[in-house]
Coordinates of C-alpha atoms in Angstrom, one line a residue:
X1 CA -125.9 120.7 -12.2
X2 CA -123.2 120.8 -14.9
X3 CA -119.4 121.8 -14.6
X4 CA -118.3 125.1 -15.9
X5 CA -116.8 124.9 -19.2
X6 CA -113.0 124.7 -19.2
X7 CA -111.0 127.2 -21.6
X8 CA -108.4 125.2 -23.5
X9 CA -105.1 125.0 -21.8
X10 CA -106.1 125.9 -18.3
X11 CA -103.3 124.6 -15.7
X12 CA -100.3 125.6 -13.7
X13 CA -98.3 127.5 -15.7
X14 CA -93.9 127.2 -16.0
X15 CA -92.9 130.6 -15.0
X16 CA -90.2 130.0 -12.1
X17 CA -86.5 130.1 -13.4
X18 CA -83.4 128.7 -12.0
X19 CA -83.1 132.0 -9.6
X20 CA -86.8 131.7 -8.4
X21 CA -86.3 128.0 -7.6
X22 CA -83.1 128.6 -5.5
X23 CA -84.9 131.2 -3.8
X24 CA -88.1 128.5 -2.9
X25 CA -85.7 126.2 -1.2
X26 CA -83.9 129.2 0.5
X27 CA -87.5 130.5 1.5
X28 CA -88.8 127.6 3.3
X29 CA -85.0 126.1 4.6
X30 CA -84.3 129.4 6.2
X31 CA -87.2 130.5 8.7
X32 CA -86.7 131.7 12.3
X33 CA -84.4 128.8 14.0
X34 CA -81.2 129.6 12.9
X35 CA -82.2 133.2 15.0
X36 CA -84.2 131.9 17.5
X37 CA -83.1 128.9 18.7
X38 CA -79.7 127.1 17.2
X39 CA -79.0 125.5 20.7
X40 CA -79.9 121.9 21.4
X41 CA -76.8 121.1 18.3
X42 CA -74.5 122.5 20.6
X43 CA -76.1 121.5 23.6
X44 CA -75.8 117.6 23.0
X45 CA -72.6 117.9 21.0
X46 CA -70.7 119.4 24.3
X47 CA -68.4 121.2 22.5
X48 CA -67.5 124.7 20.1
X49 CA -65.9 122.5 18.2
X50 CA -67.9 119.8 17.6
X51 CA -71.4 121.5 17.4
X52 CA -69.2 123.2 14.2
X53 CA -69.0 119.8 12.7
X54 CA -72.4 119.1 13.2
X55 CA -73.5 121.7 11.5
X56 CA -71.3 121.2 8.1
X57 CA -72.5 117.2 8.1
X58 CA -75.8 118.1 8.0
X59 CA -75.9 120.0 5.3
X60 CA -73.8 117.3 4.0
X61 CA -76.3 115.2 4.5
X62 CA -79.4 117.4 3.4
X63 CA -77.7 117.7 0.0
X64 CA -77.3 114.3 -0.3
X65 CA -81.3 113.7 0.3
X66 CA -81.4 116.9 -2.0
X67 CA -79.9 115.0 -4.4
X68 CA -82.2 111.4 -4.4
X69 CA -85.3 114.3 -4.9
X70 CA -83.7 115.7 -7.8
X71 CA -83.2 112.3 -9.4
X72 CA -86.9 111.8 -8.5
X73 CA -88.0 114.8 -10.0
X74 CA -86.8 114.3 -13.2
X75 CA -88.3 110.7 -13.6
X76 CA -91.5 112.3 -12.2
X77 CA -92.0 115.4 -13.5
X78 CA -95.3 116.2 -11.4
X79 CA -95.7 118.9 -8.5
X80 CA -96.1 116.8 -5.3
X81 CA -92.8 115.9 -4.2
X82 CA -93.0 112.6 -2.1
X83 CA -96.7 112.3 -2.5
X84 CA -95.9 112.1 -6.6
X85 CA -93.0 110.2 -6.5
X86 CA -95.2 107.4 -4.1
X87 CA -98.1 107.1 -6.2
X88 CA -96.1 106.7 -9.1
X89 CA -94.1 104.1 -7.4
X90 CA -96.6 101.7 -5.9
X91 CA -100.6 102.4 -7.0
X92 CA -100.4 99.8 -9.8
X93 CA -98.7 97.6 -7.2
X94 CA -102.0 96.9 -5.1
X95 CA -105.7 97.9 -5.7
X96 CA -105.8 98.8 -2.1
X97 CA -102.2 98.8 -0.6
X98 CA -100.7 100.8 -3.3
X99 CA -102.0 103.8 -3.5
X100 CA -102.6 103.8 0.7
X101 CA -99.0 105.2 1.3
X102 CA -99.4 108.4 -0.9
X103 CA -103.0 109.5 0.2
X104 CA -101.7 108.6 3.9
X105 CA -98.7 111.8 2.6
X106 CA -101.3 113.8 0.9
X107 CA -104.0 113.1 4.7
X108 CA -100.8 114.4 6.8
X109 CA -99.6 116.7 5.1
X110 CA -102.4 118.4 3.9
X111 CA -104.9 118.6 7.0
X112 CA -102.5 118.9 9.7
X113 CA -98.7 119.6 9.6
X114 CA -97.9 122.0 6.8
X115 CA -101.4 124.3 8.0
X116 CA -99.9 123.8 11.5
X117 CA -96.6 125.1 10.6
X118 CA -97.7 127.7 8.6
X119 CA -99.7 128.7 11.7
X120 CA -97.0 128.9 14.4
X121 CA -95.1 130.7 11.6
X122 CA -96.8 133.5 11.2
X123 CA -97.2 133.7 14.7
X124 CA -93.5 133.7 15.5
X125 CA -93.4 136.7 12.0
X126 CA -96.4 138.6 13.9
X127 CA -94.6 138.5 17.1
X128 CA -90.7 139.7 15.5
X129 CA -92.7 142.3 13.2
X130 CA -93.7 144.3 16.3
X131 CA -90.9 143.8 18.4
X132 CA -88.2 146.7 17.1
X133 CA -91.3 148.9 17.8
X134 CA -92.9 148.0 20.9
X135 CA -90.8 150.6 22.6
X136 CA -91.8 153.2 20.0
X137 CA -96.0 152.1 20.5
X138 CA -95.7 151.9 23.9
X139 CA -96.2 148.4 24.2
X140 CA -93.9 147.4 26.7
X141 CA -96.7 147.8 29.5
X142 CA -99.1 145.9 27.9
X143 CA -100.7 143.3 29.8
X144 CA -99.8 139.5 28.2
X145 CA -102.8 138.6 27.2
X146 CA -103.5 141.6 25.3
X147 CA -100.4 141.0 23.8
X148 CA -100.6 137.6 23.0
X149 CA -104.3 139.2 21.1
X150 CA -102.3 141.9 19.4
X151 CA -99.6 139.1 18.2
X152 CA -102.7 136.8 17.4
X153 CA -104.9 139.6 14.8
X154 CA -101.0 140.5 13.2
X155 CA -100.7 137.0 12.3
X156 CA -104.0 136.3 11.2
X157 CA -103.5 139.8 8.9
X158 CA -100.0 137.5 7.9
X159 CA -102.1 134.5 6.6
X160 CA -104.8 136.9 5.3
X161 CA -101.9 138.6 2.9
X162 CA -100.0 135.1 1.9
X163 CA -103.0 133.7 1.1
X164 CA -104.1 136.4 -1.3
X165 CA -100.2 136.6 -2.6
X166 CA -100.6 132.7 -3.7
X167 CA -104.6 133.3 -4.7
X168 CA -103.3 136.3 -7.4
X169 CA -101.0 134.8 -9.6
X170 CA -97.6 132.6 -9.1
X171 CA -95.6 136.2 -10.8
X172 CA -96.8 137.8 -7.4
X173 CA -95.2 135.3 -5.4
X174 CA -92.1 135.0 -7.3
X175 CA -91.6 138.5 -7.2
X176 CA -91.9 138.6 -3.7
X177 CA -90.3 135.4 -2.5
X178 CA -87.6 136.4 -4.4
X179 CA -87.2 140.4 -2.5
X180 CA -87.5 138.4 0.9
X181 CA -85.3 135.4 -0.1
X182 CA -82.5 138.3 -0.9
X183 CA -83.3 140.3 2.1
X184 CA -83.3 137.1 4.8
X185 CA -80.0 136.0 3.3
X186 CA -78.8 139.5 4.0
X187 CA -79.8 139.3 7.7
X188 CA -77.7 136.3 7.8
X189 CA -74.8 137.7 6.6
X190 CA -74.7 140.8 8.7
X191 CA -74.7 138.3 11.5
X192 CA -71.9 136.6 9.6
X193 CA -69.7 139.5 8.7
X194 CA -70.4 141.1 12.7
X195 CA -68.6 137.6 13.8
X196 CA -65.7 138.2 11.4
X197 CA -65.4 141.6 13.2
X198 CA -65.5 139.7 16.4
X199 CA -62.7 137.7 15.1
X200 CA -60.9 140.2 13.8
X201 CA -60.6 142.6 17.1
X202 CA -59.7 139.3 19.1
X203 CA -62.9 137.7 20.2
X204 CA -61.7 134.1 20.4
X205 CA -61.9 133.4 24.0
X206 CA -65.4 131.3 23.5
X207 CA -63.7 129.4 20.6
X208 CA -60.3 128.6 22.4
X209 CA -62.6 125.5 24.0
X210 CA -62.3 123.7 20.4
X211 CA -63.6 120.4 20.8
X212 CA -62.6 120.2 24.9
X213 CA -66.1 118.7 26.2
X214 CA -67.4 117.1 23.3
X215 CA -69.8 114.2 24.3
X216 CA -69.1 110.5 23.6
X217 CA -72.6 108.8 24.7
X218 CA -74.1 107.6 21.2
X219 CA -77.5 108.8 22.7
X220 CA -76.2 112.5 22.9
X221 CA -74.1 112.4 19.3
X222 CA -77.2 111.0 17.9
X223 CA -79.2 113.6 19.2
X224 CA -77.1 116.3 18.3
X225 CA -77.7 115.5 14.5
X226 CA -80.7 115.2 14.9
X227 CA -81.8 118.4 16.1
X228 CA -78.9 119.8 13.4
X229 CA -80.4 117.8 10.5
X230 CA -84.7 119.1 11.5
X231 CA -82.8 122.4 11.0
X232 CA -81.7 122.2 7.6
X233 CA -85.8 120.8 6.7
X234 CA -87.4 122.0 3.2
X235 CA -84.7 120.9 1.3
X236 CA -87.4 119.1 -0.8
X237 CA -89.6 122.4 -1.8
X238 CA -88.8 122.7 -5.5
X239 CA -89.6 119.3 -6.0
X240 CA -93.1 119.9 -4.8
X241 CA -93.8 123.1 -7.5
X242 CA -92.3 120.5 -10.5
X243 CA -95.0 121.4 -13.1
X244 CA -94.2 125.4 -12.3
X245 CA -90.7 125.4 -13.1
X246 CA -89.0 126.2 -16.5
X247 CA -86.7 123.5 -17.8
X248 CA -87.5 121.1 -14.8
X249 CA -84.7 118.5 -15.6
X250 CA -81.9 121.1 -15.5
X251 CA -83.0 123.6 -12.8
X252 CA -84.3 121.0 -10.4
X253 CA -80.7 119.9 -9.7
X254 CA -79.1 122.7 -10.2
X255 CA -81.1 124.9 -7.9
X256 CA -80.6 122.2 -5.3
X257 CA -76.8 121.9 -6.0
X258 CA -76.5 125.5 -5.6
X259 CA -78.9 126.3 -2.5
X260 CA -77.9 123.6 0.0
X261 CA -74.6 124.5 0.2
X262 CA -75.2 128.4 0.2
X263 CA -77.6 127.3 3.2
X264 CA -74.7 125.0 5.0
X265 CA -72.3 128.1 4.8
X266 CA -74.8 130.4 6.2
X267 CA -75.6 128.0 8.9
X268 CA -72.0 126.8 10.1
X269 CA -70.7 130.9 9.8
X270 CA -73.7 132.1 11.3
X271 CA -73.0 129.7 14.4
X272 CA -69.0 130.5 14.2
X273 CA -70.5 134.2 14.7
X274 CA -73.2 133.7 17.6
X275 CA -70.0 132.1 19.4
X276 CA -67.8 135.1 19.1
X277 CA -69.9 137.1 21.3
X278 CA -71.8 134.2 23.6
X279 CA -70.4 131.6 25.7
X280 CA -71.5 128.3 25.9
X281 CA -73.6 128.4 28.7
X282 CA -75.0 131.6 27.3
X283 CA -76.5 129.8 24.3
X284 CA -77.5 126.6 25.8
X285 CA -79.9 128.9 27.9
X286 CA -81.0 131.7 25.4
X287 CA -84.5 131.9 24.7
X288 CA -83.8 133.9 21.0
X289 CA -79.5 133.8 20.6
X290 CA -80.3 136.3 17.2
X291 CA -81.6 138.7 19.8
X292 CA -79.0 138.3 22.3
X293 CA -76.4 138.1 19.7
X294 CA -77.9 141.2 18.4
X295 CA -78.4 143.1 21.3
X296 CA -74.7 142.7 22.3
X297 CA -72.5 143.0 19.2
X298 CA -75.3 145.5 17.1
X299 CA -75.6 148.1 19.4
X300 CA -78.3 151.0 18.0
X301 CA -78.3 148.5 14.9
X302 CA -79.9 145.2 17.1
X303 CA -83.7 145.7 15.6
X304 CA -81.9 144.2 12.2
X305 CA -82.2 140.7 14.1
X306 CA -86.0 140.6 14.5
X307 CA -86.3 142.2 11.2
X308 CA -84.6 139.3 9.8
X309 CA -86.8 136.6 11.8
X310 CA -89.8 138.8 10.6
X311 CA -88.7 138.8 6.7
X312 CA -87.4 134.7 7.4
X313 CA -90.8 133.5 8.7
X314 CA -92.8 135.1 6.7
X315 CA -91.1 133.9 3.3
X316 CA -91.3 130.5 4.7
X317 CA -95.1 130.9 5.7
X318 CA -95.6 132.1 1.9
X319 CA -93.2 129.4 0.5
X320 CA -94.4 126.3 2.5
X321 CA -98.5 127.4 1.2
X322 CA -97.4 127.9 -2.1
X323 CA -95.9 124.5 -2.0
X324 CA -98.5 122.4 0.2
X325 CA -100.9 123.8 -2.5
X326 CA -99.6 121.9 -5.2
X327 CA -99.5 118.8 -2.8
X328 CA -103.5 119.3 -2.6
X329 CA -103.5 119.9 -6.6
X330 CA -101.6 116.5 -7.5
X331 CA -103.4 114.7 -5.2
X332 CA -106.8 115.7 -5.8
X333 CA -106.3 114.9 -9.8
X334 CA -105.4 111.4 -8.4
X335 CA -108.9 111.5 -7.0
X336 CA -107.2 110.7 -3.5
X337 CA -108.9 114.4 -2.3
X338 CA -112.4 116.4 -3.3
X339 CA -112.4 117.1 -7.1
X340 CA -112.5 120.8 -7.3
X341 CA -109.2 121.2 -5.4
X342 CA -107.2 120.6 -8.9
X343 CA -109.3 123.0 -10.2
X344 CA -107.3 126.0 -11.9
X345 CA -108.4 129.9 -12.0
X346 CA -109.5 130.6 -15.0
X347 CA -107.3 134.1 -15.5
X348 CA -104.4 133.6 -12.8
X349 CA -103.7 130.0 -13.3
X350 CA -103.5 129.3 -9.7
X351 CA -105.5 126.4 -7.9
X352 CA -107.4 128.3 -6.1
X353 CA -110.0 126.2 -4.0
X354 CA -106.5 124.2 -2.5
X355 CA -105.1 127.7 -1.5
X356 CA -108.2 129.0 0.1
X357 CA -108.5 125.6 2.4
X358 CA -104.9 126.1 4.0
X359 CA -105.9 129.4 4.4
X360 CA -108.7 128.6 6.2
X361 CA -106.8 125.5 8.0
X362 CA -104.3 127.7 9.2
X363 CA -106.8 130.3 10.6
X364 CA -108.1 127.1 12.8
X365 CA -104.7 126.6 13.9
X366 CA -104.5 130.2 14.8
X367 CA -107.4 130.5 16.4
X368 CA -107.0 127.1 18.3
X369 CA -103.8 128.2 19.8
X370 CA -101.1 125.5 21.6
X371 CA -100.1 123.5 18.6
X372 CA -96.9 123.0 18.8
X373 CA -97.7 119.7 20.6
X374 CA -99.0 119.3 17.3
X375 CA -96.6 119.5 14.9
X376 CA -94.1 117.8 17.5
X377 CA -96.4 114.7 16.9
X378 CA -96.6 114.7 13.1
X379 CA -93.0 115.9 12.6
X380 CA -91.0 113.1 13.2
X381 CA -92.9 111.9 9.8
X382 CA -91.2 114.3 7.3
X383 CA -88.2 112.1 7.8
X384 CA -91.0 108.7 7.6
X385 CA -92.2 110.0 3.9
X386 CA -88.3 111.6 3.0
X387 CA -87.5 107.8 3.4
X388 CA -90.3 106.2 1.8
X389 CA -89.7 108.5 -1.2
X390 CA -86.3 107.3 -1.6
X391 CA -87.7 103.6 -1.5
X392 CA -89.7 104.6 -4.3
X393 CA -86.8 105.9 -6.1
X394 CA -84.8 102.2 -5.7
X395 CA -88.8 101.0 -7.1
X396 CA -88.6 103.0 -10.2
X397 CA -85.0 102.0 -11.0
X398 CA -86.1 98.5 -10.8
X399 CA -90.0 98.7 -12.7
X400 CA -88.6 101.5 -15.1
X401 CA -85.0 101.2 -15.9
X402 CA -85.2 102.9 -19.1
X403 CA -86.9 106.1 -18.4
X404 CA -84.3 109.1 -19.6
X405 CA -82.9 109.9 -16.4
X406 CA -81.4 114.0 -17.5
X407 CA -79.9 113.4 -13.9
X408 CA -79.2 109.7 -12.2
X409 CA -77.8 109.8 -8.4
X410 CA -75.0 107.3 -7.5
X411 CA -76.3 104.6 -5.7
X412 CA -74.7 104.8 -2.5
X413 CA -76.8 108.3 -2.0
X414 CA -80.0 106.9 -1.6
X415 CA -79.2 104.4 0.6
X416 CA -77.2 106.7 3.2
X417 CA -80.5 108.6 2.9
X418 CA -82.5 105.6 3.9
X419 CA -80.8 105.3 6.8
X420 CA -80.9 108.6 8.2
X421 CA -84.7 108.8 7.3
X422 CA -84.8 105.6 9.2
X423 CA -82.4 106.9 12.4
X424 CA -84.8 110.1 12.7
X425 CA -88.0 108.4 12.4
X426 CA -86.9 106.4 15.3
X427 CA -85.1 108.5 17.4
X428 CA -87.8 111.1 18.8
X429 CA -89.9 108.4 19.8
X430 CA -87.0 106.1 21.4
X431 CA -85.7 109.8 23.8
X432 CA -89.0 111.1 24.4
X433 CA -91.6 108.1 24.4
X434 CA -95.0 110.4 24.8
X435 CA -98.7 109.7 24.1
X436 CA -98.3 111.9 21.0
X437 CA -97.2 109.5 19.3
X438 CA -99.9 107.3 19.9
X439 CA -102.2 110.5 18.6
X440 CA -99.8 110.5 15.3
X441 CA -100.8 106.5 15.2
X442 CA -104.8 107.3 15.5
X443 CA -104.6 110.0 12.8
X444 CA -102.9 107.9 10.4
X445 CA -105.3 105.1 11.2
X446 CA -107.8 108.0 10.6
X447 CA -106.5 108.6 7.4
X448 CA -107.0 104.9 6.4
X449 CA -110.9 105.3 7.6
X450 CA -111.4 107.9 4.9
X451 CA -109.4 106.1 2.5
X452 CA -111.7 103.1 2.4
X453 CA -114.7 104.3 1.3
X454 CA -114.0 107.5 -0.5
X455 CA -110.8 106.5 -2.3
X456 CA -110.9 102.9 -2.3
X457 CA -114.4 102.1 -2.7
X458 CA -115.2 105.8 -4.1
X459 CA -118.3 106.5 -2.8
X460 CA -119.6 110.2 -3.6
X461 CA -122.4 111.4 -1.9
X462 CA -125.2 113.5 -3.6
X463 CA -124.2 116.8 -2.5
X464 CA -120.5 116.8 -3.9
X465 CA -121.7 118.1 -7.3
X466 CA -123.8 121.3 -5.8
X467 CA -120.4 121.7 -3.5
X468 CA -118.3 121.3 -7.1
X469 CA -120.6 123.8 -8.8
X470 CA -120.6 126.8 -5.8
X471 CA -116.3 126.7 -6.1
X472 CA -116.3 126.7 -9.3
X473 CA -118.8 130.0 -9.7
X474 CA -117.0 131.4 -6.0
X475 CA -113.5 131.0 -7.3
X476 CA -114.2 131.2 -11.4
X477 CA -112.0 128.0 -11.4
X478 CA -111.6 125.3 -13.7
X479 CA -110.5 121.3 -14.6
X480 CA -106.8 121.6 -15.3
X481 CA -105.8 121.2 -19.0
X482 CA -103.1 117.7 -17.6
X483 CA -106.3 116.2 -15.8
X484 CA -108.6 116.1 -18.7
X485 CA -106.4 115.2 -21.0

């Protein structure tokens, strides 16, 4: 069977401004844990005072990853993020080895961790969403595991509507990334101004502690930021939408310049707030501090905290499939994943095949159930590919030293970022040795077993061009305009 013909100038399409690009990295930076569960900083770091500190280095240090990305992402000015930025790097270095680290990104990234977080997500949205109403249904009786079915169908009606938003057209999900990136930041700041209240009636006996307690044991310090730093995660998203945003070389940086900051503010003041009305010990042990914060400093106005975690997960559900999308899209034209995955909707110039297999990745997830084991085990390799990226950006300095760099990172950056790459790929595995990791080992080494002869070797079996033909005629898509040319 033949392809489709392709309409000339099919692709992705630059329609995200500066504000739209801020509002990605808010979207996916800010989901449910700085209401939910903003305790093992301040657990480790022993202190008010220090957990504070904590909290303002990190974000210190996310901007200065932040910063290595936006460097990258003007020198590579492809969708993808650390998957581009590695294949650019190193496939002409080895026939083999080269392009091995990039489809080992793409085989992680893509088949388990972001459709696993997307999953537990929209769970965590579907469970917040009916929360400020369970007293009103009458669901405060209802046996668990009816509940736990109710919480299950709502977040599989979630991923249903995120995955339509990012199927329609990329103006759909700007429009509404941006209403939710406005109205999350909002829940954040009545948190915020509620604490300056606090402050202002008095409420400074939780904060008189300062830094009396603080821990000295490396092992504690060091786990303190590292639990702080997974917090401030996503920092990367606009770098993974490149090819969609207007004026890449200019609003790449500055939408990172001005979102990690307005995210370490939030972050820091949010925190300052939580410990104007709980103790110490209160927080340590909370199972949600937004809800307890809420419930004892909101009064009639408390359902604005699980509102907030509702509208914060599920922008970062949308944002993160938006983004992991393009992931598929770059690495599919590479020929590193099935061919019809870079294909392009002919009308809404969306890659629709890519979107349509996290949806139905994270429906498995759903319906699996207990996976946070899951993305516990693939986690700790965010920080693995955030530090292998920033090898690739001391590569391209080196094997292309005069590429136009619109934006050119002092040295000293990327090396800092090395390290802490380095320090949190090591650390989860040194505190909590676990057979996960071992599982994280044997799905990388999978990874390499369908490498070999698919990538490497490309073999193509007979019935790829009848499966080619029925997504192309399901989803009316396309060849992209950048692949065939």
């Amino acid at each position: 069977m033949t392809a489709i013909a392709e309409p000339k100038g099919t692709g992705l399409k630059r329609e995200m401004g500066l504000m739209s690009a801020i509002n990605v990295i808010i979207s996916v930076m800010i989901g449910s844990g700085i209401f939910v569960s903003p305790t093992a900083a301040l657990k480790y770091s022993g202190s008010v005072g220090f957990c504070l500190v904590v909290w303002t280095v990190c974000g210190g240090i996310s901007l200065l990853g932040a910063l290595c990305f936006a460097e990258l992402g003007t020198v590579v000015p492809r969708s993808g993020a650390e998957y581009a930025y590695l294949i650019e790097a190193f496939k002409k270095s080895h026939s083999f080895w080269g392009p091995l680290p990039s489809f080992i990104c793409a085989w992680v990234y893509v088949m388990i961790l972001r459709p696993a977080e997307i999953a537990v997500i929209i769970l965590t949205f579907a469970e917040y969403s009916i929360l400020p109403f369970r007293h009103l249904l009458g669901l405060e009786n209802l046996p668990a595991d009816d509940l736990h079915l109710l919480i299950k169908l709502i977040g599989i009606l979630g991923l249903g509507i995120i995955t339509y938003i990012n199927l329609s057209s990329v103006k759909l999900y700007v429009t509404i990334n941006n209403v939710f990136g406005f109205c999350k930041v909002f829940a954040c700041l009545v948190v915020i101004f509620v604490g300056i209240y606090q402050l202002a009636i008095g409420n400074t006996k939780n904060l008189a502690g300062g830094f009396e307690g603080t821990h000295s044991s490396p092992g504690y310090i060091a786990l303190a930021f590292y639990n702080g730093l997974w917090a401030y995660d996503g920092w990367s998203s606009v770098t993974t939408i490149t090819e969609e945003i207007k004026n890449p070389e200019v609003n790449i940086p500055r939408s990172i310049i001005i979102a990690v900051p307005i995210i370490t503010g939030l972050y820091v003041f949010m925190n300052l707030a939580y410990m104007t009305v709980l103790s110490m010990g209160e927080m340590i042990v909370s199972e949600a501090v937004g809800i307890d914060f809420g419930d004892r400093a909101l009064g009639s106005f408390s359902f604005l905290i699980p509102l907030g975690v509702a509208l914060a997960t599920f922008g970062c559900a949308l944002s993160i499939q938006f983004g992991v999308t393009r992931l598929c899209y770059v690495a599919s034209q590479e020929g590193q994943m099935l061919e019809p995955l870079s294909y392009i909707h002919v009308r809404r110039s969306t890659p629709a095949p890519a979107v349509a297999l996290q949806g139905v990745l994270a429906l498995a997830f759903i319906l699996v159930g207990n996976i946070e084991t899951l993305i516990e085990f693939a986690s700790f390799l965010i920080w693995f590919f955030y530090g292998a990226a920033v090898v690739a950006l001391l590569a391209l300095r080196r094997s292309q030293p005069n590429v136009h760099r619109p934006y050119k990172v002092p040295l000293i950056v990327p090396y800092i970022t090395l390290a802490v790459s380095v320090f949190l790929s090591i650390v989860p595995v040194v505190s909590d040795p676990s057979p996960k990791y071992l599982f994280a080992l044997g799905f990388i080494l999978s990874g390499v077993v369908v490498y070999t002869p698919f990538v490497y070797y490309k073999m193509r079996p007979k019935w790829i061009n009848n499966l080619t033909y029925l997504i192309q005629v399901l989803f009316e898509v396309v060849p992209s305009s950048s692949k065939t040319d």
